[in-house]
XYZ file of C-alpha atoms in Angstrom:
656
model
C 46.638 -86.823 86.513
C 45.530 -83.602 88.248
C 44.954 -82.810 91.865
C 41.606 -84.657 92.126
C 41.477 -88.387 91.508
C 44.610 -90.482 91.360
C 48.043 -89.200 92.336
C 51.210 -89.575 90.256
C 51.879 -93.047 91.674
C 48.332 -94.209 90.851
C 46.953 -94.087 94.387
C 43.818 -92.160 95.318
C 44.604 -88.562 96.248
C 43.064 -87.962 99.702
C 44.490 -84.482 100.254
C 41.183 -82.661 99.807
C 38.921 -85.163 101.569
C 38.985 -83.332 104.916
C 38.757 -79.758 103.607
C 34.921 -79.460 103.893
C 34.858 -80.720 107.483
C 35.074 -77.259 109.157
C 31.990 -76.225 107.175
C 30.259 -79.429 108.250
C 31.124 -78.375 111.806
C 29.299 -75.093 111.204
C 26.321 -77.087 109.929
C 26.369 -79.104 113.170
C 26.615 -75.902 115.209
C 23.606 -74.387 113.407
C 21.527 -77.519 114.056
C 22.548 -77.435 117.731
C 21.661 -73.741 117.885
C 18.226 -74.492 116.424
C 17.659 -77.045 119.200
C 18.763 -74.503 121.811
C 16.434 -71.819 120.426
C 13.287 -73.972 120.417
C 14.017 -75.286 123.924
C 14.630 -71.727 125.131
C 11.355 -70.629 123.490
C 9.421 -73.312 125.404
C 11.222 -72.290 128.587
C 10.337 -68.606 128.183
C 6.754 -69.438 127.222
C 6.400 -71.603 130.318
C 7.628 -68.835 132.613
C 5.427 -66.221 130.914
C 2.300 -68.367 131.200
C 3.242 -69.559 134.703
C 3.176 -73.195 133.596
C 6.184 -74.605 135.395
C 5.647 -78.019 133.820
C 6.710 -76.293 130.553
C 4.439 -77.602 127.794
C 6.167 -78.307 124.493
C 4.784 -75.618 122.222
C 7.777 -75.216 119.911
C 9.906 -78.319 120.482
C 8.211 -81.665 120.034
C 9.095 -85.099 118.776
C 8.450 -85.274 115.019
C 10.195 -85.924 111.717
C 11.674 -82.413 111.563
C 13.079 -82.428 115.100
C 14.518 -85.937 114.664
C 16.282 -84.839 111.477
C 17.759 -81.791 113.210
C 18.867 -83.979 116.142
C 20.556 -86.396 113.723
C 22.573 -83.475 112.300
C 23.370 -81.982 115.718
C 24.871 -85.248 117.063
C 27.158 -85.850 114.083
C 30.234 -85.914 116.334
C 28.837 -88.860 118.301
C 28.484 -91.035 115.203
C 31.698 -89.987 113.410
C 33.720 -93.207 113.486
C 37.049 -92.318 111.881
C 37.758 -88.573 112.072
C 40.673 -87.996 114.507
C 39.651 -85.959 117.599
C 42.936 -85.632 119.577
C 42.592 -82.425 121.602
C 40.727 -81.728 124.840
C 38.094 -79.691 122.989
C 37.560 -82.513 120.519
C 37.000 -85.130 123.201
C 34.656 -82.833 125.121
C 32.714 -82.125 121.903
C 32.147 -85.881 121.537
C 30.737 -85.986 125.081
C 28.602 -82.851 124.648
C 27.073 -84.316 121.506
C 25.995 -87.421 123.430
C 24.703 -85.363 126.365
C 22.597 -83.226 124.033
C 20.578 -86.311 123.056
C 19.592 -86.899 126.689
C 18.607 -83.251 127.051
C 16.450 -83.333 123.927
C 14.778 -86.579 125.012
C 13.955 -85.099 128.407
C 12.436 -81.989 126.808
C 10.275 -84.008 124.433
C 8.336 -85.801 127.199
C 5.260 -83.497 127.394
C 4.836 -83.458 123.605
C 3.875 -87.149 123.726
C 0.479 -86.167 125.088
C -0.493 -84.210 121.966
C 0.177 -87.005 119.456
C -2.168 -89.580 118.002
C -1.493 -93.268 118.660
C 0.056 -94.046 115.259
C 2.126 -90.863 115.195
C 3.507 -91.362 118.676
C 4.687 -94.907 117.957
C 6.300 -93.951 114.658
C 8.232 -91.158 116.397
C 9.311 -93.387 119.299
C 10.526 -96.092 116.895
C 12.472 -93.503 114.889
C 13.989 -92.114 118.084
C 14.870 -95.632 119.224
C 16.696 -96.353 115.965
C 18.630 -93.097 116.348
C 19.580 -93.792 119.980
C 20.677 -97.370 119.266
C 22.776 -96.150 116.324
C 24.451 -93.525 118.500
C 25.207 -96.015 121.278
C 26.629 -98.535 118.793
C 28.852 -95.871 117.221
C 30.114 -94.643 120.595
C 31.008 -98.214 121.580
C 32.915 -98.650 118.307
C 34.810 -95.408 118.919
C 35.671 -96.480 122.455
C 37.048 -99.727 121.027
C 39.026 -98.131 118.194
C 40.415 -95.275 120.291
C 38.700 -92.379 118.525
C 37.238 -91.693 121.978
C 40.151 -92.273 124.357
C 39.071 -90.106 127.327
C 35.980 -89.718 129.518
C 35.012 -93.350 128.964
C 33.205 -93.451 132.364
C 31.196 -90.372 131.435
C 30.358 -91.864 128.045
C 29.274 -95.117 129.700
C 26.973 -93.219 132.072
C 25.537 -91.096 129.251
C 24.825 -94.210 127.157
C 23.087 -95.811 130.132
C 20.987 -92.667 130.617
C 20.091 -92.677 126.910
C 18.741 -96.204 127.151
C 16.821 -95.477 130.351
C 15.308 -92.287 128.898
C 14.275 -94.159 125.745
C 12.639 -96.861 127.878
C 10.864 -94.200 129.974
C 9.588 -92.452 126.838
C 8.320 -95.772 125.476
C 6.653 -96.518 128.808
C 4.923 -93.144 128.854
C 3.512 -93.651 125.363
C 1.605 -96.718 126.587
C -0.419 -94.570 128.996
C -1.401 -91.826 126.537
C -4.421 -93.604 124.912
C -5.755 -94.774 128.291
C -5.386 -91.457 130.118
C -6.870 -89.495 127.223
C -9.940 -91.715 127.103
C -10.403 -91.630 130.871
C -9.958 -87.871 131.233
C -12.253 -87.132 128.269
C -14.986 -89.175 129.950
C -14.358 -87.455 133.277
C -14.299 -84.024 131.627
C -17.746 -84.536 130.116
C -19.149 -85.411 133.542
C -17.519 -82.405 135.228
C -18.544 -80.144 132.367
C -22.207 -81.071 132.798
C -21.906 -80.427 136.507
C -20.323 -77.014 135.850
C -23.072 -76.080 133.371
C -25.783 -77.013 135.875
C -24.108 -74.958 138.599
C -23.693 -71.969 136.278
C -27.368 -72.001 135.286
C -28.748 -72.408 138.823
C -26.594 -69.752 140.530
C -28.295 -66.546 139.389
C -28.362 -64.512 142.622
C -24.724 -63.379 142.491
C -23.354 -60.271 140.746
C -22.612 -60.876 137.058
C -18.897 -60.048 137.238
C -18.299 -62.309 140.239
C -20.328 -65.145 138.706
C -18.477 -64.852 135.394
C -15.141 -64.861 137.200
C -15.932 -68.024 139.173
C -17.429 -69.777 136.143
C -14.283 -68.978 134.171
C -12.127 -70.433 136.955
C -14.178 -73.662 136.915
C -13.737 -74.240 133.192
C -10.116 -73.157 133.323
C -9.449 -75.602 136.143
C -10.927 -78.488 134.148
C -9.089 -77.549 130.954
C -5.767 -77.139 132.768
C -5.805 -80.324 134.829
C -6.878 -82.570 131.930
C -4.369 -81.086 129.470
C -2.538 -84.079 127.906
C 0.819 -82.344 128.278
C 0.174 -81.522 131.936
C -0.863 -85.141 132.578
C 2.475 -86.314 131.168
C 4.332 -83.477 132.884
C 3.126 -84.455 136.363
C 3.585 -88.205 135.832
C 6.198 -90.176 137.730
C 8.036 -91.090 134.509
C 8.429 -87.414 133.579
C 9.783 -86.741 137.071
C 12.319 -89.527 136.627
C 13.225 -88.249 133.147
C 13.866 -84.798 134.611
C 16.194 -86.258 137.233
C 18.099 -88.278 134.608
C 18.334 -85.282 132.296
C 19.775 -83.226 135.151
C 22.249 -86.024 135.887
C 23.444 -86.079 132.261
C 24.036 -82.307 132.313
C 25.950 -82.644 135.589
C 28.082 -85.374 133.989
C 29.085 -83.037 131.169
C 29.754 -80.214 133.632
C 31.921 -82.540 135.767
C 33.980 -83.599 132.741
C 34.515 -80.008 131.598
C 35.434 -78.713 135.048
C 37.780 -81.622 135.702
C 39.533 -81.215 132.355
C 40.170 -77.504 132.902
C 40.761 -77.451 136.661
C 42.713 -80.730 136.833
C 44.569 -80.926 133.486
C 47.361 -83.007 135.028
C 44.966 -85.948 135.413
C 44.578 -86.290 131.622
C 46.974 -87.222 128.832
C 45.722 -85.368 125.795
C 47.151 -86.185 122.387
C 48.867 -83.695 120.112
C 47.566 -82.709 116.724
C 44.448 -81.119 115.350
C 41.060 -82.441 114.316
C 39.981 -82.205 110.708
C 37.045 -80.118 111.954
C 39.629 -77.527 113.121
C 38.167 -74.314 114.610
C 34.558 -75.432 114.174
C 34.931 -77.968 117.002
C 35.177 -75.178 119.581
C 32.063 -73.508 118.128
C 30.113 -76.776 118.319
C 31.248 -77.395 121.904
C 30.179 -73.914 123.053
C 26.755 -74.063 121.370
C 26.013 -77.632 122.508
C 27.027 -76.785 126.072
C 24.681 -73.798 126.028
C 21.923 -75.946 124.481
C 22.418 -78.584 127.184
C 22.329 -75.955 129.930
C 19.214 -74.233 128.569
C 17.489 -77.510 127.783
C 18.130 -78.937 131.248
C 16.255 -76.111 133.011
C 12.750 -77.228 131.990
C 13.170 -80.963 132.886
C 14.945 -79.999 136.125
C 12.124 -77.639 137.149
C 9.545 -80.317 136.259
C 11.445 -82.684 138.526
C 11.735 -80.130 141.323
C 8.060 -79.101 141.001
C 6.926 -82.730 141.197
C 9.187 -83.310 144.186
C 7.888 -80.124 145.806
C 4.315 -81.330 145.219
C 5.102 -84.615 146.956
C 7.099 -83.231 149.877
C 4.036 -82.181 151.938
C 2.389 -85.579 151.326
C 5.298 -87.990 151.621
C 4.863 -88.374 155.341
C 1.136 -89.012 155.046
C 1.489 -91.976 152.683
C 2.705 -95.421 153.563
C 5.630 -96.830 151.600
C 3.370 -99.575 150.269
C 0.950 -97.067 148.799
C 3.789 -94.941 147.460
C 5.050 -97.851 145.335
C 1.671 -99.024 144.097
C 1.460 -99.244 140.277
C -1.829 -97.732 139.104
C -3.994 -99.565 136.583
C -3.685 -96.992 133.804
C 0.019 -97.808 133.407
C -0.753 -101.329 132.159
C -4.345 -100.916 130.938
C -3.360 -100.586 127.274
C -1.238 -103.755 127.371
C -3.959 -105.668 129.244
C -6.501 -104.679 126.586
C -4.115 -105.849 123.871
C -3.747 -109.173 125.633
C -7.498 -109.613 125.852
C -7.968 -108.922 122.133
C -8.139 -112.046 119.916
C -5.276 -112.932 117.602
C -6.104 -111.324 114.239
C -3.541 -112.996 111.960
C -5.150 -115.828 109.974
C -3.421 -119.166 110.523
C -5.083 -122.303 109.139
C -3.356 -124.858 111.332
C -4.985 -125.112 114.792
C -1.751 -126.038 116.560
C 0.068 -123.071 115.015
C -2.779 -120.773 116.043
C -2.477 -122.074 119.589
C 1.290 -121.503 119.629
C 0.926 -118.012 118.168
C -1.747 -117.075 120.704
C 0.375 -118.401 123.555
C 3.450 -116.539 122.268
C 1.419 -113.331 122.079
C 0.272 -113.743 125.677
C 3.810 -114.494 126.844
C 5.235 -111.443 125.063
C 2.532 -109.165 126.448
C 3.011 -110.594 129.953
C 6.698 -109.769 129.605
C 5.833 -106.231 128.422
C 3.437 -105.776 131.350
C 6.153 -106.914 133.747
C 8.645 -104.522 132.167
C 6.127 -101.690 132.349
C 5.549 -102.359 136.035
C 9.298 -102.445 136.578
C 9.825 -99.132 134.774
C 7.089 -97.439 136.798
C 8.462 -98.836 140.052
C 11.982 -97.673 139.141
C 10.592 -94.209 138.367
C 8.805 -94.180 141.721
C 12.048 -95.153 143.430
C 13.823 -92.222 141.760
C 11.010 -89.903 142.844
C 10.983 -91.288 146.381
C 14.741 -90.807 146.748
C 14.448 -87.291 145.345
C 11.602 -86.437 147.708
C 13.420 -87.971 150.664
C 16.499 -85.791 150.245
C 14.723 -82.663 148.994
C 12.201 -82.768 151.862
C 15.096 -82.507 154.322
C 16.487 -79.526 152.431
C 13.079 -77.861 152.282
C 12.422 -78.474 155.959
C 15.773 -76.911 156.802
C 14.897 -73.936 154.578
C 11.498 -73.502 156.298
C 13.137 -73.766 159.695
C 15.622 -71.020 158.774
C 12.803 -68.796 157.531
C 10.887 -69.198 160.779
C 13.949 -68.239 162.775
C 14.232 -65.041 160.755
C 10.606 -64.037 161.437
C 10.875 -62.636 164.917
C 8.693 -59.520 164.907
C 4.928 -59.443 165.186
C 4.410 -57.643 161.876
C 5.711 -60.594 159.938
C 3.462 -62.908 161.927
C 0.383 -60.817 161.208
C 1.234 -60.762 157.501
C 1.636 -64.539 157.528
C -1.697 -65.011 159.296
C -3.423 -62.727 156.804
C -1.919 -64.552 153.840
C -2.938 -67.908 155.330
C -6.506 -66.816 155.949
C -6.908 -65.318 152.468
C -7.236 -68.579 150.475
C -10.253 -69.591 152.561
C -12.260 -66.769 150.971
C -11.549 -68.129 147.507
C -13.989 -70.610 145.920
C -13.330 -74.301 146.449
C -12.685 -75.748 142.974
C -11.302 -79.111 144.046
C -14.317 -80.931 142.564
C -13.335 -79.608 139.122
C -9.771 -80.901 139.272
C -9.415 -83.840 136.878
C -6.896 -86.309 138.220
C -5.828 -89.889 137.709
C -5.622 -92.787 140.116
C -2.988 -92.142 142.769
C -3.152 -88.356 142.437
C -5.757 -87.682 145.139
C -3.246 -86.008 147.427
C -2.266 -83.609 144.639
C -5.757 -82.194 144.117
C -5.350 -79.339 146.602
C -1.900 -78.473 145.302
C -2.993 -78.469 141.656
C -6.056 -76.395 142.543
C -4.006 -73.787 144.401
C -1.353 -73.475 141.693
C -3.833 -73.211 138.842
C -6.075 -70.806 140.787
C -3.117 -68.507 141.355
C -2.266 -68.684 137.645
C -5.881 -67.879 136.741
C -5.836 -64.859 139.039
C -2.600 -63.757 137.379
C -4.133 -63.928 133.892
C -7.277 -62.107 134.978
C -5.149 -59.285 136.423
C -3.015 -59.263 133.291
C -6.152 -59.055 131.155
C -7.305 -55.997 133.105
C -4.044 -54.250 132.294
C -4.274 -55.063 128.567
C -7.874 -54.246 127.760
C -8.840 -53.350 124.156
C -9.164 -49.635 124.890
C -10.040 -48.583 121.346
C -12.799 -51.176 121.078
C -14.195 -50.279 124.510
C -14.172 -46.589 123.635
C -16.069 -47.255 120.434
C -18.615 -49.523 122.121
C -19.269 -46.860 124.750
C -20.247 -44.458 121.949
C -22.662 -46.957 120.403
C -26.323 -45.982 120.280
C -28.769 -48.299 122.037
C -31.126 -48.347 119.044
C -28.738 -50.241 116.756
C -28.811 -54.004 116.253
C -25.387 -54.344 114.684
C -24.927 -56.174 111.378
C -28.654 -56.927 111.307
C -29.327 -53.254 110.393
C -27.227 -53.616 107.238
C -28.639 -56.836 105.796
C -32.050 -57.774 104.483
C -33.659 -60.640 102.620
C -35.082 -58.140 100.122
C -31.646 -57.945 98.473
C -30.986 -61.202 96.619
C -27.593 -62.863 96.485
C -25.477 -62.573 93.341
C -26.112 -66.272 92.781
C -29.230 -68.355 93.227
C -27.904 -69.807 96.487
C -27.003 -67.726 99.510
C -23.876 -68.726 101.500
C -24.101 -68.930 105.266
C -22.960 -65.805 107.022
C -20.309 -65.402 109.685
C -19.592 -62.475 111.984
C -16.223 -61.435 110.613
C -17.031 -60.904 106.906
C -19.899 -58.378 107.355
C -17.798 -56.429 109.888
C -14.866 -56.248 107.449
C -17.225 -55.249 104.619
C -18.838 -52.488 106.671
C -15.409 -51.208 107.718
C -14.374 -50.998 104.063
C -17.552 -49.006 103.284
C -16.916 -46.661 106.220
C -13.354 -45.964 105.030
C -14.613 -45.085 101.553
C -17.161 -42.519 102.808
C -16.048 -39.022 101.674
C -15.317 -36.024 103.903
C -14.554 -38.009 107.045
C -12.125 -37.144 109.811
C -8.788 -38.982 109.448
C -8.535 -39.440 113.203
C -11.912 -41.191 113.304
C -10.856 -43.425 110.430
C -7.758 -44.494 112.382
C -9.824 -45.066 115.516
C -12.214 -47.244 113.543
C -9.376 -49.335 112.112
C -7.848 -49.862 115.558
C -11.206 -50.740 117.085
C -12.100 -53.255 114.384
C -8.611 -54.762 114.571
C -9.074 -55.360 118.319
C -12.639 -56.563 117.875
C -11.771 -59.100 115.179
C -9.376 -60.845 117.579
C -12.339 -61.662 119.825
C -14.546 -62.552 116.862
C -11.900 -65.012 115.655
C -11.543 -66.532 119.101
C -15.300 -67.075 119.476
C -15.887 -68.354 115.939
C -12.906 -70.714 115.932
C -14.035 -72.360 119.171
C -17.803 -72.450 118.641
C -17.767 -73.346 114.968
C -14.460 -75.143 114.407
C -15.758 -77.892 112.069
C -18.320 -75.847 110.156
C -18.339 -75.075 106.442
C -17.927 -71.421 107.399
C -14.230 -71.994 108.115
C -13.415 -71.064 104.521
C -15.557 -67.927 104.765
C -13.786 -66.851 107.941
C -10.411 -67.275 106.253
C -11.715 -65.133 103.413
C -12.845 -62.447 105.835
C -9.391 -62.137 107.407
C -7.749 -62.206 103.983
C -9.922 -59.259 102.880
C -9.233 -57.503 106.191
C -5.506 -57.781 105.546
C -5.908 -55.674 102.419
C -8.212 -53.174 104.131
C -5.971 -52.817 107.189
C -2.560 -52.643 105.522
C -3.286 -51.077 102.144
C -6.757 -49.495 102.518
C -7.947 -51.644 99.629
C -11.046 -53.805 99.326
C -9.842 -56.504 96.919
C -8.448 -54.255 94.130
C -10.544 -51.155 94.946
C -8.542 -48.284 96.454
C -10.730 -46.998 99.295
C -8.687 -43.824 99.848
C -8.953 -42.920 96.184
C -12.696 -43.584 96.176
C -13.171 -41.464 99.311
C -11.273 -38.571 97.696
C -13.044 -38.744 94.323
C -16.637 -39.486 95.410
C -19.017 -36.617 96.122
C -21.537 -38.477 98.274
C -22.033 -41.637 100.296
C -24.584 -42.847 97.751
C -21.951 -42.669 94.990
C -19.550 -44.711 97.147
C -22.146 -47.396 97.821
C -23.105 -47.637 94.167
C -19.447 -47.842 93.137
C -18.700 -50.642 95.638
C -21.869 -52.543 94.653
C -20.931 -52.313 90.963
C -17.357 -53.400 91.688
C -18.655 -56.404 93.640
C -21.082 -57.362 90.854
C -18.403 -57.001 88.179
C -16.077 -59.198 90.226
C -18.728 -61.913 90.357
C -19.610 -61.637 86.648
C -15.931 -61.782 85.689
C -15.461 -64.906 87.749
C -18.577 -66.487 86.240
C -17.334 -65.863 82.711
C -13.923 -67.284 83.488
C -15.286 -70.627 84.629
C -17.461 -72.042 81.881
C -20.188 -74.382 83.192
C -19.814 -72.660 86.609
C -17.974 -75.695 87.957
C -17.017 -74.025 91.230
C -20.351 -72.303 91.789
C -22.119 -75.642 91.597
C -20.428 -76.566 94.877
C -21.663 -75.442 98.286
C -21.785 -71.609 98.479
C -19.530 -71.750 101.528
C -16.754 -73.168 99.283
C -16.810 -70.330 96.766
C -13.491 -68.531 96.190
C -12.655 -65.847 98.722
C -13.130 -63.006 96.246
C -16.626 -64.224 95.295
C -17.691 -64.485 98.951
C -16.359 -60.985 99.637
C -18.082 -59.620 96.515
C -21.409 -61.186 97.501
C -21.182 -59.687 101.014
C -20.281 -56.225 99.664
C -23.097 -56.311 97.104
C -25.784 -57.303 99.601
C -24.742 -54.796 102.290
C -24.304 -51.909 99.823
C -27.660 -52.597 98.183
C -29.363 -52.868 101.582
C -28.097 -49.426 102.603
C -29.095 -47.968 99.222
C -32.626 -49.404 99.416
C -33.093 -47.833 102.832
C -31.468 -44.611 101.741
C -33.875 -42.157 103.335
C -33.985 -43.921 106.707
C -30.229 -44.488 106.704
C -29.407 -40.885 105.788
C -31.702 -39.428 108.424
C -30.260 -41.700 111.070
C -26.631 -40.937 110.154
C -27.274 -37.181 109.941
C -28.183 -37.209 113.608
C -25.364 -39.324 114.935
C -22.526 -38.537 112.529
C -19.539 -40.701 111.622
C -18.948 -41.728 115.260
C -22.251 -43.548 115.221
C -21.511 -45.193 111.892
C -18.232 -46.560 113.262
C -19.943 -47.789 116.409
C -22.452 -49.803 114.424
C -19.713 -51.778 112.683
C -18.437 -53.494 115.810
C -21.789 -54.543 117.292
C -21.404 -58.013 115.823
C -24.500 -60.129 115.675
C -25.372 -62.965 113.351
C -27.939 -61.812 110.847
């Protein structure tokens, strides 16, 4: 019969069924490690950018993350593999705890999703959570999980509560986005008017304060920050911390009090991989709990100074934006076509009853979250007051007092930006705190920017002659385009083209060539930033991509398309020969493309949608021909100022 299939007695041979399980354990460990890495990346990014609400830049709720989570929690849904040892039972618990950690970390990412996307992800997450809970209950009944049943019960409860909190938060996203967008437009107009009227201040000080105004608006209306400072996110952070503490309690109790457990003998089919999974999932839980815990602590710290100023009735008031979406749904007419009047009446009444129930549940969830926050603030405020009291006892000398007085008087000299803080209903008492925290972060980034200035670009700009007008000097309407239509121009492509020409000029200093490359590389970062924000939806997007694609070849390989610029610089005898060679190469590139596509199918489209090589060839042809047509004036000008001046002209970027 053979080893695979039926045995000698005709029964199915199950000897090899469990052999792949250790490798499946490695697969689970890799998925858990991936979760740990992305959560750690968000954590590090939050600390680096001083955003202690930790926006979800790398880890967010989507199809990919849900698939990885489904792999990482395989132990929780494994119904029949024996898990007898202490490590095996703890691995079951760590797998369940990891779900709570991942759910808590995904809260801010809800703010970046569209309405349809967010509901699809929440439904998928709900199916996953319900499946996990059902499988854990089955394992508790069959005895696969025979220890830590109290911890498992608590973790399952926390899973359900976190899922409900996530669902509740999704209902506020459309309403808060719409409200804050409207408020942002109003504040933006006010900021523009203030910036245009205040002309008597020094330019650097005015620019600094204007930047802080716009930064304040952008920061406080960020969808992720709105979710991050919400009461539901605070509650989710507390529950996430509780789940991690539950796992820590089970692990400490099992190792420090082994006599209180009766572990079974034997070995799991996952063998050595179980220990690897337990270690990685414990690390992932620990790393992933930091961000939700700090969000919880930050929110509690925000509320501690204001808890005594608010009445309990106001503290537990449910703001309108929590139920606004459901109220609007209730007010909408029933869209399903039903011919029978009585059935239409019943359907409409059922819809109203269901939505009334959902509104009541939403109010209950928000109130429960506020209770969690209130309890947290109540206990943490006592701890913080004790900490402040201890600090004051330690400050006995006059020097410390004078330093404190100086630090307290310093904020008064800073501009008052409270009118530019965008906040929701019920967040009035947080305006000052949000303003102070964001203003400090803005100051930090301004100081950091001073330390990391583009020194090569600044050095080159300082050498620039005042008589130049940038790209405008190298383009003219007297040189026709290679095609009948002329594509719109952007800033990046002419700069890249001029840099390629400068590198091909013969008898130039290698040091100056390197300085030019570094300067243009730094300058293009700012060009990209400006163009992407001012012209995000324009047809020139394709041209900008082409410019950076061409720059990649120039920067890394010293090649413009397939033309070797180093070779041309070595072989050419004059600048005129270089310009003619580049113009001919550009024209040949266009002619070759035109011959390839019979009927010119692509060139009949908008010039901005031409292939990248054609756009680059057209730019090179026009600029080279412009310089050649003004040969006498160009040569006399460059003789006086040398290659330094030529390099300087390339980075004075101005739309032609």
